[in-house]
Short mmCIF file of C-alpha atoms in Angstrom, two decimals:
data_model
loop_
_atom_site.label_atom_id
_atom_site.label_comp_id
_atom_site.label_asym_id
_atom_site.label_seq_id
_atom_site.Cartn_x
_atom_site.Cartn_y
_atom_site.Cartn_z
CA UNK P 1 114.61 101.35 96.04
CA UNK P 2 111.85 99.02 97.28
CA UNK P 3 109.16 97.78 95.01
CA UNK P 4 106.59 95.33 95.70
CA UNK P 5 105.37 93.32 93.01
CA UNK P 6 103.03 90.39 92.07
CA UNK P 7 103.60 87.37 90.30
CA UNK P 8 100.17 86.91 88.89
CA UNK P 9 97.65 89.75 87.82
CA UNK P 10 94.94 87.47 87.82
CA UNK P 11 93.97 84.35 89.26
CA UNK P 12 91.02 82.35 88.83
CA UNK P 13 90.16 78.90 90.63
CA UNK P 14 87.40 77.03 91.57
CA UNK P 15 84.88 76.83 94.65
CA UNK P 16 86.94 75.31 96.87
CA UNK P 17 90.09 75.18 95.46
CA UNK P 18 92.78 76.33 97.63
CA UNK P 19 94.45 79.62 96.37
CA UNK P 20 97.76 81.03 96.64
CA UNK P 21 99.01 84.44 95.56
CA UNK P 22 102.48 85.50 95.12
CA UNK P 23 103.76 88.70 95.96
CA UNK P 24 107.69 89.98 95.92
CA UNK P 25 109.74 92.66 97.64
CA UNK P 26 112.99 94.04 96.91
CA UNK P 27 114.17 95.63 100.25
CA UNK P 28 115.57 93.19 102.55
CA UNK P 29 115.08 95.76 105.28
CA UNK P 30 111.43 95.51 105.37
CA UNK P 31 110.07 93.65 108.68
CA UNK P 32 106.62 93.95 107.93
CA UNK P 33 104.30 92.73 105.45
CA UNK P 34 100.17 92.43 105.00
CA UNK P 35 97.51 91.68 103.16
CA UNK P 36 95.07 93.42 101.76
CA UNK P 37 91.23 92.41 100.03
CA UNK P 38 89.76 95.06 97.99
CA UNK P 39 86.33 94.33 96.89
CA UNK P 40 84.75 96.48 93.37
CA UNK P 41 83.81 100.20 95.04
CA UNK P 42 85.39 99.35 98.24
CA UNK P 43 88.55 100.21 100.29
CA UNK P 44 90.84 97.75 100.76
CA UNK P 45 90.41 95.48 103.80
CA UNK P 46 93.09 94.59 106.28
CA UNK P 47 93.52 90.68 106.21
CA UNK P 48 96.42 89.48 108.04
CA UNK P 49 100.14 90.49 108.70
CA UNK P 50 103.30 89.29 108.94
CA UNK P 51 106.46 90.27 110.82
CA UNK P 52 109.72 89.70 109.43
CA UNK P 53 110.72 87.22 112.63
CA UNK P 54 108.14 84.54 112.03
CA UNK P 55 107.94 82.16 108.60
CA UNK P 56 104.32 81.42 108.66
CA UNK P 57 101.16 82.67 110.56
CA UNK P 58 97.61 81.56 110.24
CA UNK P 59 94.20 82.85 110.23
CA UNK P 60 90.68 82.19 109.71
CA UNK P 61 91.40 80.15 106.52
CA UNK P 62 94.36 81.81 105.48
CA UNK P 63 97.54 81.83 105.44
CA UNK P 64 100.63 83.70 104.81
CA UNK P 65 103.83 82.51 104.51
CA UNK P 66 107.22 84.16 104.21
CA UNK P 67 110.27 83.55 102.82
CA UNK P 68 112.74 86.24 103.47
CA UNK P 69 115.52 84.26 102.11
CA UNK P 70 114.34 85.31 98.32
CA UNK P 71 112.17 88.13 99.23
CA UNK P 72 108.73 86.38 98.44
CA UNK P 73 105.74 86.49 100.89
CA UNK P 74 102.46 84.07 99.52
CA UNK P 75 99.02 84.07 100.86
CA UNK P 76 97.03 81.07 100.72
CA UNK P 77 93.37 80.60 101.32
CA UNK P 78 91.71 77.56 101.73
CA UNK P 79 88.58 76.27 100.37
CA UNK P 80 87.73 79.70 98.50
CA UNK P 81 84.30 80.76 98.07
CA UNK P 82 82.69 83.27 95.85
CA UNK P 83 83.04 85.87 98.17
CA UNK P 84 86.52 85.61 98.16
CA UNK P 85 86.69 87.10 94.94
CA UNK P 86 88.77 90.74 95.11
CA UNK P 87 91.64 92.45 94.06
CA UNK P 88 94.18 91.51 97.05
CA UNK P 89 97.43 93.74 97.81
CA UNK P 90 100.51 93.03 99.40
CA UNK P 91 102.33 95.48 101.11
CA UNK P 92 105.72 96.22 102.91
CA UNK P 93 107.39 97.99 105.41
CA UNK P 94 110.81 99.22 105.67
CA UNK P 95 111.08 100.74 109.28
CA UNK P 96 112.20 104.61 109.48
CA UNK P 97 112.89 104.68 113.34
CA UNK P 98 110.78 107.42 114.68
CA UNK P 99 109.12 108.25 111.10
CA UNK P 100 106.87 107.14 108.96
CA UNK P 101 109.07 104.28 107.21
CA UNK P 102 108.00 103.10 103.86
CA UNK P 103 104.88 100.97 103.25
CA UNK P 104 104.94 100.16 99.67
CA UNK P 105 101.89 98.46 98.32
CA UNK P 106 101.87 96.46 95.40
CA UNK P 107 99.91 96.69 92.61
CA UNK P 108 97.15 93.52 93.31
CA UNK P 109 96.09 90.76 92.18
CA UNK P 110 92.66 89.92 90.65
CA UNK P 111 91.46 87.22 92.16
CA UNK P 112 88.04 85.54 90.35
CA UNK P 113 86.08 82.21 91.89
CA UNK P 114 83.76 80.78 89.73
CA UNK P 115 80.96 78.47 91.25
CA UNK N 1 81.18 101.65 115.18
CA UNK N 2 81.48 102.78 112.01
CA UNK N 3 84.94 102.39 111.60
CA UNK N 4 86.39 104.74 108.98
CA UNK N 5 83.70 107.31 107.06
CA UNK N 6 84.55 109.53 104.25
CA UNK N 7 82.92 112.52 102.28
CA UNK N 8 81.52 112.56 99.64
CA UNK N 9 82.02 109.40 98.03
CA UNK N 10 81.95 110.81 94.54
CA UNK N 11 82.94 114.42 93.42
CA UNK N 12 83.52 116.38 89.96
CA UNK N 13 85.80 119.28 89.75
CA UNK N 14 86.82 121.85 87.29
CA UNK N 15 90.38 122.87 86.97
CA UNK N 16 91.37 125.30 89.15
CA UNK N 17 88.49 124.60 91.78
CA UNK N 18 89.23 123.46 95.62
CA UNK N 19 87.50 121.19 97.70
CA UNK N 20 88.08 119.52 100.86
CA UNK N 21 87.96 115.44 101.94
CA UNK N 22 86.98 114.88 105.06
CA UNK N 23 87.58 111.67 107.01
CA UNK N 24 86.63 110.08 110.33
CA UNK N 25 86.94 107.32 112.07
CA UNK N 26 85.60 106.08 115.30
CA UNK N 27 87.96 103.91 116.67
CA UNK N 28 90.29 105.95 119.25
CA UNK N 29 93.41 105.28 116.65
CA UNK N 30 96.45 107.40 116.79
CA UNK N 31 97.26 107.44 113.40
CA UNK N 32 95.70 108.77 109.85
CA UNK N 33 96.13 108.48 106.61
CA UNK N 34 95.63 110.04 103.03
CA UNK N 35 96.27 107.64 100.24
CA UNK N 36 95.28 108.11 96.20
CA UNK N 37 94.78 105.04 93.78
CA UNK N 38 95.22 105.01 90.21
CA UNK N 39 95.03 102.30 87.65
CA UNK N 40 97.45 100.10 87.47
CA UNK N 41 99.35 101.60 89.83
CA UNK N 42 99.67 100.47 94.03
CA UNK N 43 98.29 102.57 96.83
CA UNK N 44 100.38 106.02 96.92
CA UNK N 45 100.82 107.70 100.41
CA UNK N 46 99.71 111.41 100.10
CA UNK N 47 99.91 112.74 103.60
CA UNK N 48 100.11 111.24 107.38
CA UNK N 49 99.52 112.38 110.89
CA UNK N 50 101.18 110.00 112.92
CA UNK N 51 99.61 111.27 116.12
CA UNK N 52 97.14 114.28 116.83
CA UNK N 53 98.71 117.61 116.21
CA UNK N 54 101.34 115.97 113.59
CA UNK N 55 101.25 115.77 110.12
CA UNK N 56 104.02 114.75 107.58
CA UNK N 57 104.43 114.77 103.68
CA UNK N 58 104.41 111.34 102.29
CA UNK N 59 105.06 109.60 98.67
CA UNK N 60 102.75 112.63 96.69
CA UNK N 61 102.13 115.59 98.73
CA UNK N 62 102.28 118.40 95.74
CA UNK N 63 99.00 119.62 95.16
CA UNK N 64 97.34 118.95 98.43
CA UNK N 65 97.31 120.05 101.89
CA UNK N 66 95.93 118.29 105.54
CA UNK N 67 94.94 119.64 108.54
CA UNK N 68 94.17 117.01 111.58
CA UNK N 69 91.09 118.61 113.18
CA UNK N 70 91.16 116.20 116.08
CA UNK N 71 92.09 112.50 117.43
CA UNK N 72 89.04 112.15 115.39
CA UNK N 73 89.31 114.04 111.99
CA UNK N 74 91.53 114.16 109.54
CA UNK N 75 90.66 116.44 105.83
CA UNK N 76 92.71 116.44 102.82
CA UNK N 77 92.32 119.62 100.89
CA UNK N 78 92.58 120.49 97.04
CA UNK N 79 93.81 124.15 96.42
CA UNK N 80 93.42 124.06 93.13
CA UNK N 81 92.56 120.99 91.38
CA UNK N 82 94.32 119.52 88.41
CA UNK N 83 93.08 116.60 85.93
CA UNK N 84 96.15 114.74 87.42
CA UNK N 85 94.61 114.67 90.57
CA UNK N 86 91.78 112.82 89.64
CA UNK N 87 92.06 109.35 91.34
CA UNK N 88 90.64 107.56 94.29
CA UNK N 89 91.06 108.73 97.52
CA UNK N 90 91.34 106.36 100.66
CA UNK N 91 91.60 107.87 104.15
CA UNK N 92 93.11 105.31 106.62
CA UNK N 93 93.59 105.08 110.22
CA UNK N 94 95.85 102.54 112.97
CA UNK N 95 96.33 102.47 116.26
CA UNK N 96 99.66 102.38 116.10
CA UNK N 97 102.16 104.06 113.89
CA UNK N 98 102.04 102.35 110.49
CA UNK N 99 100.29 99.23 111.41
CA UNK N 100 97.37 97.68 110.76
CA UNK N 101 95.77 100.32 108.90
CA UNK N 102 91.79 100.45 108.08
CA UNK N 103 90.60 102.10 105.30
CA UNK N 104 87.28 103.98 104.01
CA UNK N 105 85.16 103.62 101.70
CA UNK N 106 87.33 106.36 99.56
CA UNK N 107 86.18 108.93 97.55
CA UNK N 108 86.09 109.18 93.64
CA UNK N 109 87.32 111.98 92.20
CA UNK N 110 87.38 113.98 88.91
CA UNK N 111 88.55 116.92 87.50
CA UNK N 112 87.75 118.07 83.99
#
């Protein structure tokens, strides 16, 4: 069945350091992948997606990379910043045609910046 | 706008008692969403109403019930609470089936 995983449980870098967490799937059918920040007492936050057709997209200081060959998606963000710190999920999607399909989240990783 | 409101944001429950979640959100999506997250473990999918007058079981449905009021609205509902139910509880909503989703605040929950 599909699991999502993460390399890393935690993760803790400098102010501005770049970052990059790791984050594995097992179901080549999933086309879909995002990220997720979850701050202490807060929901998660949608950060950026992925489809399954495209290798690499960018956004306002990150960016997330996928390599569907092995299965392994990576975010990156540049220059972190304090603020940055948060649990961040990945998550996949295996299409189910008209239903639902199956977004399986991962369990996170704890990311810490120290100033 | 708001975005996506939930209520309460913290609750205690004996066994056996019911309560309902309510969600919201503001942002003329079609879909909504009732996850639960526990330590250690990944966002679960509870229930889903992938439009207005739909609603579906998802990953862990035993032990709860939904009801989408509205485009607007969507409740969870507790019959009869079990310790095993206490968790988080994030409502979500997307425009679009399955994308993008935004989440609440969530609400904590515990039963004794």
């Amino acid at each position: 069945g599909e699991s999502v995983g993460l390399h890393l449980p935690t993760l803790s870098v400098q102010e501005g350091d770049n970052s990059i967490i790791n984050c594995a799937y097992s179901n080549s059918a999933s086309d879909y992948f995002i990220w997720y920040k979850q701050e202490s007492g807060k929901g998660p936050q949608f950060i950026i997606d992925i489809r399954s057709n495209m290798d690499k997209r960018q956004g306002q200081r990150v960016t997330v990379l996928l390599n569907k060959t092995v299965k392994h998606l990576s975010l990156q963000i540049a220059a972190t910043q304090p603020g940055d710190s948060a649990v961040y999920f990945c998550a996949s999607l295996v299409p189910g045609g008209t239903s639902y399909g199956k977004l399986t989240f991962g369990q996170g990783t704890i990311l810490t910046v120290h100033p | 706008n708001a975005g996506v409101t939930q209520t309460p944001k913290f609750q205690v429950l004996k066994t056996g008692q019911s309560m309902t979640l309510q969600c919201a959100q503001d942002m003329n999506h079609n879909s909504m969403y009732w996850y639960r997250q526990d330590p250690g473990m990944g966002l679960r999918l509870i229930y889903y109403s992938a439009s207005e007058g739909t609603t579906d079981k998802g990953e862990v449905p035993n032990g709860y019930n939904v009801s989408r009021l509205n485009k607007r609205e969507f409740s969870l509902r507790l019959e009869s609470a079990a310790p095993s139910q206490t968790s988080v509880y994030f409502c979500a909503s997307s425009l679009r089936f399955t994308y993008e989703q935004y989440f609440g605040p969530g609400t904590r929950l515990t039963v004794t």
